[in-house]
Coordinates of C-alpha atoms in Angstrom, one line a residue:
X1382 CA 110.9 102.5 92.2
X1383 CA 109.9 98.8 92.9
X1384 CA 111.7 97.7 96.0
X1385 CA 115.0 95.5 95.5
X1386 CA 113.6 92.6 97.3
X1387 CA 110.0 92.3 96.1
X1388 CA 110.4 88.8 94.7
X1389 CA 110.9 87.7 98.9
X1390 CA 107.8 86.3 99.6
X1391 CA 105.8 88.2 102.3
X1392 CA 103.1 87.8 104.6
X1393 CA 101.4 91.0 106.3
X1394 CA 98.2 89.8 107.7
X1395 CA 98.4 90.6 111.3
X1396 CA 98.7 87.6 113.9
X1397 CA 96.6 87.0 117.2
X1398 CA 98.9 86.8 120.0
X1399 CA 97.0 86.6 122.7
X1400 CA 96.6 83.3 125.0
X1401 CA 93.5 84.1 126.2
X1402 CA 89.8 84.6 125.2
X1403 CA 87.3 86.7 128.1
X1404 CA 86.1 84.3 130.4
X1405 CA 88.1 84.4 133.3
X1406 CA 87.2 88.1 133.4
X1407 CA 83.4 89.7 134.3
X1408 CA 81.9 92.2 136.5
X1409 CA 79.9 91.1 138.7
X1410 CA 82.0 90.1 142.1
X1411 CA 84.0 88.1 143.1
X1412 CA 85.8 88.4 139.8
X1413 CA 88.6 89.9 137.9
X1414 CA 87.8 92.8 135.5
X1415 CA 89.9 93.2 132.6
X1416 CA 89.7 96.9 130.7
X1417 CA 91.6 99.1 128.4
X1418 CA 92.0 102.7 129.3
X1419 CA 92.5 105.4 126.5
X1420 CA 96.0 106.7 127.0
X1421 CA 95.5 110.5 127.7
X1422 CA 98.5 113.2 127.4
X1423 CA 99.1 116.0 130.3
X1424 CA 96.0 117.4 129.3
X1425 CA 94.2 115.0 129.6
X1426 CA 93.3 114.4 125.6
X1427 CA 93.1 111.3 124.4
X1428 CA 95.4 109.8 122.4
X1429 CA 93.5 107.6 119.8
X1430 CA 94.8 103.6 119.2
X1431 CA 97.2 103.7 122.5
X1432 CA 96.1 102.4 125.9
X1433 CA 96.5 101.2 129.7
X1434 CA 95.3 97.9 130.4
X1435 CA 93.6 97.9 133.6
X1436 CA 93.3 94.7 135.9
X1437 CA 91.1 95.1 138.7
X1438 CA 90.2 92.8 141.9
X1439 CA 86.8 92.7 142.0
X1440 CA 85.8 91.2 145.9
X1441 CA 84.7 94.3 147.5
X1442 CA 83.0 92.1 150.8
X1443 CA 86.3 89.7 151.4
X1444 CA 88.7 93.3 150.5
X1445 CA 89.3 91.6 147.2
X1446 CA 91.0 88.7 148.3
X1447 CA 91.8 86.7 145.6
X1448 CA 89.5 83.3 144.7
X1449 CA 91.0 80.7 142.3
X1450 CA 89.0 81.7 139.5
X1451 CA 90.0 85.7 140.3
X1452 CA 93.6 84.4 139.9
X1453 CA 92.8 82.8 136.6
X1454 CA 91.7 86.3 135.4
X1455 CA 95.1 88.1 137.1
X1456 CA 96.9 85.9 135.2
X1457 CA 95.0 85.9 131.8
X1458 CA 94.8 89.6 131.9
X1459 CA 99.1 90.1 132.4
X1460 CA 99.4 87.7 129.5
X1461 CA 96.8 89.2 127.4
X1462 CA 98.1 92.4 127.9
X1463 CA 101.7 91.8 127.2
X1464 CA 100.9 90.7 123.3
X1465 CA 98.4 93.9 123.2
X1466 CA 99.8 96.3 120.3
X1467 CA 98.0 98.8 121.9
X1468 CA 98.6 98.6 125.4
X1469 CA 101.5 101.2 126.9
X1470 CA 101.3 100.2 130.8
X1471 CA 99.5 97.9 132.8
X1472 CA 97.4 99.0 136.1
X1473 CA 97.1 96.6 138.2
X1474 CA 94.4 97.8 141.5
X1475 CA 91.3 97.1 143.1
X1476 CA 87.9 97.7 144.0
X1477 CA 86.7 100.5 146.2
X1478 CA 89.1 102.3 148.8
X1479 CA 89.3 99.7 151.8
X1480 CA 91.8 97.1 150.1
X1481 CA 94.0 96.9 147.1
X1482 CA 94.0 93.2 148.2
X1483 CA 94.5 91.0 151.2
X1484 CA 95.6 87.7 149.7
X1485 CA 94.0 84.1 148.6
X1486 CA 90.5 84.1 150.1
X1487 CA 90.3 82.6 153.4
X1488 CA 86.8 81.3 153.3
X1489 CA 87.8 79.2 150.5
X1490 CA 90.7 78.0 151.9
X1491 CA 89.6 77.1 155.1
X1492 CA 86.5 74.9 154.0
X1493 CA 87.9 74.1 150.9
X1494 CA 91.8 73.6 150.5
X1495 CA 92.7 73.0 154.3
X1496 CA 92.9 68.9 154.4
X1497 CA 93.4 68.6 150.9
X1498 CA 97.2 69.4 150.4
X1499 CA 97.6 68.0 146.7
X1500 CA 94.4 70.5 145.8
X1501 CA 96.4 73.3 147.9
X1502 CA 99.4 72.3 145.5
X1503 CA 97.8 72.7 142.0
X1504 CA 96.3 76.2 143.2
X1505 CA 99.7 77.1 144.5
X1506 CA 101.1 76.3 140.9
X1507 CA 98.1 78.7 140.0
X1508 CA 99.6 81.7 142.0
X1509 CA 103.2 81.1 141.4
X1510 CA 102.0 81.5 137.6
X1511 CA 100.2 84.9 138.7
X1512 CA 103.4 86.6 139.8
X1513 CA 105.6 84.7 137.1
X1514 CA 102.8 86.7 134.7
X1515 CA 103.3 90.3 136.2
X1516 CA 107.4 89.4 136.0
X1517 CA 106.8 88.6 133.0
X1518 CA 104.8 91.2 131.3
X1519 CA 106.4 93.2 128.3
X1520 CA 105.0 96.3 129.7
X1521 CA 105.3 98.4 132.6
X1522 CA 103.4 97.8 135.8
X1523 CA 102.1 100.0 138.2
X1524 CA 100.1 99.0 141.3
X1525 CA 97.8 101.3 141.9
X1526 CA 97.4 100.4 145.8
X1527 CA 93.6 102.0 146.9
X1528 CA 93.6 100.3 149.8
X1529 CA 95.4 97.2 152.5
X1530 CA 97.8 95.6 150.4
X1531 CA 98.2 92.5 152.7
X1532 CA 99.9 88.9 152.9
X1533 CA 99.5 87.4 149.1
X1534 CA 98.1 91.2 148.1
X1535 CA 101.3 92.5 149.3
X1536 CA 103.4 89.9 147.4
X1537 CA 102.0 90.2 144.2
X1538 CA 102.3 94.4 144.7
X1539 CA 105.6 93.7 145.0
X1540 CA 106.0 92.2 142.0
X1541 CA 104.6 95.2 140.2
X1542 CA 107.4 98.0 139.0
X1543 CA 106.0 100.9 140.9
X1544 CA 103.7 101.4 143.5
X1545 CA 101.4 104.7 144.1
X1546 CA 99.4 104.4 146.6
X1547 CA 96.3 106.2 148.6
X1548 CA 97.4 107.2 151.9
X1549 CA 95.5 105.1 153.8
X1550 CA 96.5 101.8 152.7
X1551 CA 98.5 99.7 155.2
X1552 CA 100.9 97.2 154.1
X1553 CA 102.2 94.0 156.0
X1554 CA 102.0 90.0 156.0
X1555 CA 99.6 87.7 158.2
X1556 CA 101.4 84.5 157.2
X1557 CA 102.7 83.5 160.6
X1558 CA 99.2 84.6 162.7
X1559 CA 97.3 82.8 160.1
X1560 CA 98.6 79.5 159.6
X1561 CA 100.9 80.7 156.8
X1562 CA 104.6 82.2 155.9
X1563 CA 105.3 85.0 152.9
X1564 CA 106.8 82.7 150.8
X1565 CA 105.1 83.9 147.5
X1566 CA 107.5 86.9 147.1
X1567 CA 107.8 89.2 150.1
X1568 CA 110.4 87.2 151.3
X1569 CA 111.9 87.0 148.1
X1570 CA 111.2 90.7 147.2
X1571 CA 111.4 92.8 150.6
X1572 CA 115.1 92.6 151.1
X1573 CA 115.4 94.2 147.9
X1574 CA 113.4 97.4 149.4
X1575 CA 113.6 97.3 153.0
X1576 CA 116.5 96.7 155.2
X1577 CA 117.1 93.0 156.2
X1578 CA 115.9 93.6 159.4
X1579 CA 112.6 95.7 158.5
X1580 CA 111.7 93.3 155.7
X1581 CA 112.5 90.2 158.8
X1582 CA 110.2 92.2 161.2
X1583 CA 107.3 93.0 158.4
X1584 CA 107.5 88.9 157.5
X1585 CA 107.3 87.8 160.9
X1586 CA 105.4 90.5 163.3
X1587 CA 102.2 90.7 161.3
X1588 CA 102.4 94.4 162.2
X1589 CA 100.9 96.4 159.6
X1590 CA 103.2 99.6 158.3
X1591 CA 101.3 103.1 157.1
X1592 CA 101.8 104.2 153.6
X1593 CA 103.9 107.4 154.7
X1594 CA 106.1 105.1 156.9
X1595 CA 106.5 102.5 153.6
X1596 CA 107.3 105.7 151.6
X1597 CA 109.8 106.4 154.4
X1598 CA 111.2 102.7 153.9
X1599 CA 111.2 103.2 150.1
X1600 CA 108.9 100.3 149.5
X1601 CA 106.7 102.3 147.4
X1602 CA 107.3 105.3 145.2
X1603 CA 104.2 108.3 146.8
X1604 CA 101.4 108.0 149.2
X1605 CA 98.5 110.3 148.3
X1606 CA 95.6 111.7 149.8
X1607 CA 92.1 110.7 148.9
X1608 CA 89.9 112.4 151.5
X1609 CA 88.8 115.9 151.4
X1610 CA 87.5 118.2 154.8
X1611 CA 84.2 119.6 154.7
X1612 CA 85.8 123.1 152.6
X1613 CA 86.9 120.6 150.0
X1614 CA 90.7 120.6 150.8
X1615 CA 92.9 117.3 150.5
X1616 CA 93.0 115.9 154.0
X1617 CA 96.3 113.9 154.0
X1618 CA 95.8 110.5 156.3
X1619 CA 95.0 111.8 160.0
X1620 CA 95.4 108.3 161.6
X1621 CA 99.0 109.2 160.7
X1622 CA 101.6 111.3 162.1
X1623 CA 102.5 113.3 158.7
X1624 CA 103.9 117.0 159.9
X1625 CA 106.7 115.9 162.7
X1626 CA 109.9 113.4 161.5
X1627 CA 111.3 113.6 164.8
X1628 CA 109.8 113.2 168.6
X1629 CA 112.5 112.9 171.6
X1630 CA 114.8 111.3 169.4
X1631 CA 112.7 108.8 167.4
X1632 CA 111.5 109.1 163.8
X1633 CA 108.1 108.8 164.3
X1634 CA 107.1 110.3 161.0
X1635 CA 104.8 107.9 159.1
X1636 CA 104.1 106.1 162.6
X1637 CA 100.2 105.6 163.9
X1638 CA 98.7 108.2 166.1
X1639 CA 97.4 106.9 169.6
X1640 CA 95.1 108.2 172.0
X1641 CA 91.9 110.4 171.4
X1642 CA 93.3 111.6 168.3
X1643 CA 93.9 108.2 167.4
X1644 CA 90.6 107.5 168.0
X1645 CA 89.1 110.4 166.4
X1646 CA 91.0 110.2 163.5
X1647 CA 89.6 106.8 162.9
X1648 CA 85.6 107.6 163.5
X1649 CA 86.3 110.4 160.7
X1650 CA 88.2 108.3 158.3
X1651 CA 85.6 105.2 158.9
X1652 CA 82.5 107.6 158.2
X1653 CA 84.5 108.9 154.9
X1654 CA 84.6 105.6 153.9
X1655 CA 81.5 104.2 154.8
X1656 CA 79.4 106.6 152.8
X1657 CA 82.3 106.5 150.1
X1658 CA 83.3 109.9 150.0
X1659 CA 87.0 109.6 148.7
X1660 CA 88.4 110.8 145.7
X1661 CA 91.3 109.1 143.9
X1662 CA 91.6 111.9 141.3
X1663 CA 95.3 112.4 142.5
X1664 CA 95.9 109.2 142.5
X1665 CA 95.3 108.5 139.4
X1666 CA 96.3 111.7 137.8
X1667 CA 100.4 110.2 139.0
X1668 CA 99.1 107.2 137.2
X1669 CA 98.3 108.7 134.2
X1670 CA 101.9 111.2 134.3
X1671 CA 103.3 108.0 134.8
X1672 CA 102.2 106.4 132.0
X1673 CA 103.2 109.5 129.7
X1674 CA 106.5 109.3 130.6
X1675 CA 106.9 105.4 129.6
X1676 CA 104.9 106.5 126.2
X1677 CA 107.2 109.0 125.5
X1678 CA 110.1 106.6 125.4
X1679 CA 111.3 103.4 123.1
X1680 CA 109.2 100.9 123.7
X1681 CA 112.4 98.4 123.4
X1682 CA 114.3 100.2 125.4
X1683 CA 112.1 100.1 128.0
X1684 CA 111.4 96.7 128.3
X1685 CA 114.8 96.0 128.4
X1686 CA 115.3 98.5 131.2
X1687 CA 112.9 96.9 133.2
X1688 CA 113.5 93.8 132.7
X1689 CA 117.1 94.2 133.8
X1690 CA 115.7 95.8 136.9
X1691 CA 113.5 92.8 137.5
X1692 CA 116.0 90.0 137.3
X1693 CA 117.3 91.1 140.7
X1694 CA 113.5 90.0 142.2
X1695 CA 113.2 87.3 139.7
X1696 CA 116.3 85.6 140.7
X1697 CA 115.5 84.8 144.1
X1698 CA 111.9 84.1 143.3
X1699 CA 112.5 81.5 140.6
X1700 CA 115.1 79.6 142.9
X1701 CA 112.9 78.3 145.4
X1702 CA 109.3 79.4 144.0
X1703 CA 108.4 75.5 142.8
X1704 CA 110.1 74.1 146.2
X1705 CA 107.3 76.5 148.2
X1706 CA 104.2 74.6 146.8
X1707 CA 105.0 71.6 148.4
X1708 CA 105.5 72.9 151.9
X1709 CA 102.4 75.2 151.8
X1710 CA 100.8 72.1 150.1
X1711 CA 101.7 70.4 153.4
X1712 CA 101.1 72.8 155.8
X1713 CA 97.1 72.6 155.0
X1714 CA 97.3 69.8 156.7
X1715 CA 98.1 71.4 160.0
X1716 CA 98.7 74.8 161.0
X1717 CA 97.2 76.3 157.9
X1718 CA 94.1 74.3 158.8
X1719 CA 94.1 75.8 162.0
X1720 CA 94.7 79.0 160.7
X1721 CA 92.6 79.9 158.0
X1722 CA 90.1 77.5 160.2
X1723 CA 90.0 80.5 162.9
X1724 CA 90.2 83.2 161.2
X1725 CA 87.1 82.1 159.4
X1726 CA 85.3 80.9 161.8
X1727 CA 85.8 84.3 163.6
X1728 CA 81.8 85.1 163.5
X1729 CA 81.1 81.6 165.0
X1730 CA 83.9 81.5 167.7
X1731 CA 84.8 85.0 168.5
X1732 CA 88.0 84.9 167.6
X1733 CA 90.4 84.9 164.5
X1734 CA 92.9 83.1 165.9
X1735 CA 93.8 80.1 167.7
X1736 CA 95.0 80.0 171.7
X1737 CA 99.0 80.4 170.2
X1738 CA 100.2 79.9 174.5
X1739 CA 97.7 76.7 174.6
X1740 CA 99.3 75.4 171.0
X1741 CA 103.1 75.9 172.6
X1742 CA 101.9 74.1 175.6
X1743 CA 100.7 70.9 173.9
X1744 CA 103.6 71.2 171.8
X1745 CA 105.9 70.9 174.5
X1746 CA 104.2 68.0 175.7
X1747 CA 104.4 66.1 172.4
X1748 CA 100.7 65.7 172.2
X1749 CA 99.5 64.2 169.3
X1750 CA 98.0 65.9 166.2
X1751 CA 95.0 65.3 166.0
X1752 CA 90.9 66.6 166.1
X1753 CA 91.1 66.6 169.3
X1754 CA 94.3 68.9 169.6
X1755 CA 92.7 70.9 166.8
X1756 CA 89.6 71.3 169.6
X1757 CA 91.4 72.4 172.3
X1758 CA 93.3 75.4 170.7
X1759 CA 90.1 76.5 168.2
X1760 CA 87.7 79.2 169.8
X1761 CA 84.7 77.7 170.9
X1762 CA 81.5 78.2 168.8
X1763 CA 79.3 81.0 171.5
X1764 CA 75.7 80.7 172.3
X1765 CA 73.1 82.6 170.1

């Protein structure tokens, strides 16, 4: 029977959505690398014309910090995804098993962006576009965390819906020990997971928190082995105290081991991971169940769902997010010069830091700012 409305006009050629072409993406690092996954069902079959967009920091030698042009690719690969038909999730990790990532790249803003605060400003509109574009994107995301996920590496997880993570990442900012604060969504985003006062501590101490203890803290959703013993058997993290919650009255469950075992824990995991016997099988097998799950459900209804959950991070993020760029902006010209300056000068001088006690001093003094106060809290360069 010839349809009631057949004299409507109609159009049925199918439209390109996407913003982007592939040249912020490659292969060879540093880089960003953009690819779709078949979707596979709990047995692992796949599931033709359905799958997972995965967007991977590729910078293996820096533990895939983050270089302008890598952000370029985060950001086309978010949008590009979001319009994809045939994407169901996004999987957003990176390379190797040392670092998910650890932020912007140092080296590049040390010799490049420190000094020039208006350059500093138009990258910083570059990153605030690279979370805006995992907020923003119509599908699930899930940060797979295989390794550190530090300072701009642990903002931008944050961002992400749900985190599963190898148990031997660390998580934590650097901000205030390298010339910088966690202004690009921890301190927008932590609150929401931690308590006030862990989420102050994490943004201020620098100290770095185990994946068991962030489980503990509900920042992300499992922590799960990747090393095996010599008999083959999972090995969950042994830098990590995992079998005891309680120890003379504190919860040390999640906490770092000290001592011999400490150290021996550390010379096993290092020589797993220097001849890069780890196995993220497990890891991603939680992705993949994951990923069934949100297949398995309306795909309106889901983005609505997730979106509602995300307007709780995205309020406080887009109030002040444009007001940040111009005091990071100005910060290069100062302590983020001497910052990122130390830290990557760390093979010439010795040291990643600068002399903080020296810094107070001349600060209390009201010295002037200038090359000559930079010289005198700098490491020195050592003799060959």
């Amino acid at each position: 029977m010839a349809g009631l409305l057949d004299w409507m006009p109609r159009e049925h050629k199918m439209k390109d959505h996407s913003r982007h072409g592939t040249q912020w993406w490659g292969t060879d690092a540093p880089c960003t690398v953009y690819e779709k996954k078949p979707l596979k069902d709990p047995k692992g079959n796949v599931i033709p014309g359905l799958y997972n967009a995965w967007i991977r920091l590729n910078n293996p030698s820096q533990f895939n910090s983050y270089t302008t042009e890598m952000v370029k690719g985060v950001i086309a690969g978010f949008e590009n995804a979001s319009t994809d038909r045939e994407v169901v999730c996004v999987i957003f990790t990176g390379t190797g098993a040392n670092a998910f990532c650890t932020g912007g790249n140092t080296k590049e803003y040390s010799e490049y962006y420190s000094m020039r605060p208006e350059e500093y400003g138009s990258y910083m509109e570059l990153f605030n576009n690279m979370v805006d574009s995992i907020l923003m994107c119509k599908k699930p995301v899930i940060c797979r965390v295989n390794g550190m996920r530090v300072a701009g590496g642990q903002e931008i997880g944050l961002a992400c819906d749900i985190a599963i993570s190898s148990d031997l990442a660390i998580f934590g900012q650097a901000g205030p020990r390298h010339g910088s604060a966690p202004v690009g969504g921890s301190s927008d985003f932590l609150p929401w997971f931690l308590s006030a006062e862990d989420a102050m501590w994490s943004c201020v101490s620098c100290e770095m928190f185990s994946a068991y203890k962030m489980k503990a803290k509900n920042l992300i959703s499992k922590a799960i082995p990747v090393l095996k013993d010599a008999d083959g058997k999972w090995v969950r993290n042994p830098q990590v105290i995992t079998d005891v919650f309680v120890k003379d009255g504190e919860i040390v469950y999640g906490e770092n081991k000290t001592g011999q075992e400490a150290k021996d824990a550390r010379a096993w995991v290092g020589e797993k991971l220097k001849n890069n016997d780890y196995d993220f099988s497990l890891v991603d097998a939680e992705v993949d169940r994951i990923c069934w799950v949100f297949a398995n459900l309306f795909p309106g209804c889901l983005n609505k769902s997730i979106d509602g959950i995300r307007q709780k991070k995205k309020f406080f993020w887009d109030q002040i997010k444009n007001d940040h760029r111009y005091w990071l902006a100005t910060n290069m010209m100062g302590e983020a010069f001497l910052g990122f300056g130390a830290f990557n000068t760390k093979k010439i001088t010795g040291a990643d830091t600068i002399d903080f006690i020296k810094n107070r001093q001349l600060i209390a003094k009201g010295t002037l700012v200038n090359e000559e106060y930079f010289s005198e809290v700098l490491g020195k360069p050592q003799a060959k």
